Amino acid sequence: LEAQVSISHSGCYAAAIVDRAKATGIDIELIRPKVQAIAARFLHPEEWEEDITRQSLKWSIKETAYKAYGRKQLNLKEDIRIVTME
């Protein structure tokens, strides 16, 4: 039986997930100012947030989806979109 494994680390934290049934992904991120410098590269204009915590959360969501999909030619900004229900 093959298992899907995904790992992530940020700062002194690490996380891993294993799933024997389907593709999986995991990502953790420390909330740091560097995310603001790259946010325009991964956030679609409709997803834009000024808040660094929300930007970090959206980065982590997109990275998780990217890993679960298998990293096959996905563009984080255009191909993985986050819809909020606020």
mmCIF file of C-alpha atoms in Angstrom:
data_model
loop_
_atom_site.group_PDB
_atom_site.id
_atom_site.type_symbol
_atom_site.label_atom_id
_atom_site.label_comp_id
_atom_site.label_asym_id
_atom_site.label_seq_id
_atom_site.Cartn_x
_atom_site.Cartn_y
_atom_site.Cartn_z
ATOM 1 C CA LEU A 1 0.000 0.000 0.000
ATOM 2 C CA GLU A 2 1.490 3.334 -1.075
ATOM 3 C CA ALA A 3 1.199 6.319 1.223
ATOM 4 C CA GLN A 4 1.210 10.003 0.365
ATOM 5 C CA VAL A 5 3.501 12.060 2.586
ATOM 6 C CA SER A 6 3.794 15.816 2.936
ATOM 7 C CA ILE A 7 6.132 17.747 5.224
ATOM 8 C CA SER A 8 6.605 21.403 6.097
ATOM 9 C CA HIS A 9 8.736 23.513 8.394
ATOM 10 C CA SER A 10 8.919 27.130 9.425
ATOM 11 C CA GLY A 11 11.297 28.490 12.023
ATOM 12 C CA CYS A 12 11.728 25.825 14.704
ATOM 13 C CA TYR A 13 8.393 24.149 13.880
ATOM 14 C CA ALA A 14 7.809 21.121 11.676
ATOM 15 C CA ALA A 15 4.724 19.226 10.561
ATOM 16 C CA ALA A 16 4.077 16.041 8.612
ATOM 17 C CA ILE A 17 1.024 14.218 7.316
ATOM 18 C CA VAL A 18 0.603 10.731 5.856
ATOM 19 C CA ASP A 19 -2.471 9.503 4.011
ATOM 20 C CA ARG A 20 -2.856 6.003 2.611
ATOM 21 C CA ALA A 21 -6.042 6.765 0.675
ATOM 22 C CA LYS A 22 -5.499 10.007 -1.240
ATOM 23 C CA ALA A 23 -3.140 12.837 -2.103
ATOM 24 C CA THR A 24 -2.356 15.117 0.811
ATOM 25 C CA GLY A 25 -0.518 18.312 1.608
ATOM 26 C CA ILE A 26 0.501 20.318 4.651
ATOM 27 C CA ASP A 27 2.103 23.697 5.181
ATOM 28 C CA ILE A 28 2.949 25.802 8.216
ATOM 29 C CA GLU A 29 4.232 29.352 8.181
ATOM 30 C CA LEU A 30 5.457 31.732 10.817
ATOM 31 C CA ILE A 31 3.848 35.129 10.494
ATOM 32 C CA ARG A 32 6.688 37.294 9.201
ATOM 33 C CA PRO A 33 7.001 40.515 7.212
ATOM 34 C CA LYS A 34 8.565 38.692 4.230
ATOM 35 C CA VAL A 35 5.097 37.451 3.210
ATOM 36 C CA GLN A 36 4.084 41.057 2.514
ATOM 37 C CA ALA A 37 6.982 41.415 0.085
ATOM 38 C CA ILE A 38 5.802 38.436 -2.007
ATOM 39 C CA ALA A 39 2.015 38.598 -1.506
ATOM 40 C CA ALA A 40 1.414 40.148 -4.934
ATOM 41 C CA ARG A 41 2.996 37.056 -6.507
ATOM 42 C CA PHE A 42 0.557 34.575 -4.953
ATOM 43 C CA LEU A 43 -2.614 36.538 -4.142
ATOM 44 C CA HIS A 44 -5.093 37.209 -6.929
ATOM 45 C CA PRO A 45 -6.485 40.774 -6.721
ATOM 46 C CA GLU A 46 -9.833 39.380 -5.493
ATOM 47 C CA GLU A 47 -8.000 37.662 -2.604
ATOM 48 C CA TRP A 48 -5.965 40.686 -1.541
ATOM 49 C CA GLU A 49 -5.538 41.314 2.175
ATOM 50 C CA GLU A 50 -3.439 44.008 3.842
ATOM 51 C CA ASP A 51 -3.295 42.049 7.099
ATOM 52 C CA ILE A 52 -0.057 40.068 7.434
ATOM 53 C CA THR A 53 -1.783 37.285 9.384
ATOM 54 C CA ARG A 54 -4.399 36.815 6.661
ATOM 55 C CA GLN A 55 -1.718 36.938 3.949
ATOM 56 C CA SER A 56 0.246 34.234 5.787
ATOM 57 C CA LEU A 57 -2.868 32.090 6.168
ATOM 58 C CA LYS A 58 -3.657 32.368 2.454
ATOM 59 C CA TRP A 59 -0.041 31.533 1.547
ATOM 60 C CA SER A 60 -0.277 28.397 3.704
ATOM 61 C CA ILE A 61 -3.647 27.386 2.204
ATOM 62 C CA LYS A 62 -2.282 27.723 -1.323
ATOM 63 C CA GLU A 63 0.943 25.851 -0.517
ATOM 64 C CA THR A 64 -1.094 23.004 0.998
ATOM 65 C CA ALA A 65 -3.267 22.740 -2.128
ATOM 66 C CA TYR A 66 -0.177 22.938 -4.350
ATOM 67 C CA LYS A 67 1.481 20.058 -2.491
ATOM 68 C CA ALA A 68 -1.666 17.920 -2.508
ATOM 69 C CA TYR A 69 -2.078 18.437 -6.245
ATOM 70 C CA GLY A 70 1.446 17.263 -6.856
ATOM 71 C CA ARG A 71 3.149 20.522 -7.868
ATOM 72 C CA LYS A 72 2.309 20.032 -11.520
ATOM 73 C CA GLN A 73 2.480 23.404 -13.244
ATOM 74 C CA LEU A 74 0.112 25.274 -10.958
ATOM 75 C CA ASN A 75 0.249 29.022 -10.614
ATOM 76 C CA LEU A 76 -0.564 29.970 -7.016
ATOM 77 C CA LYS A 77 -2.034 33.320 -8.045
ATOM 78 C CA GLU A 78 -4.226 32.170 -10.925
ATOM 79 C CA ASP A 79 -4.861 28.431 -10.510
ATOM 80 C CA ILE A 80 -5.498 28.197 -6.756
ATOM 81 C CA ARG A 81 -8.139 30.668 -5.631
ATOM 82 C CA ILE A 82 -9.479 31.217 -2.120
ATOM 83 C CA VAL A 83 -13.074 32.242 -1.618
ATOM 84 C CA THR A 84 -13.941 33.603 1.806
ATOM 85 C CA MET A 85 -17.419 33.524 3.265
ATOM 86 C CA GLU A 86 -17.346 36.753 5.280
#
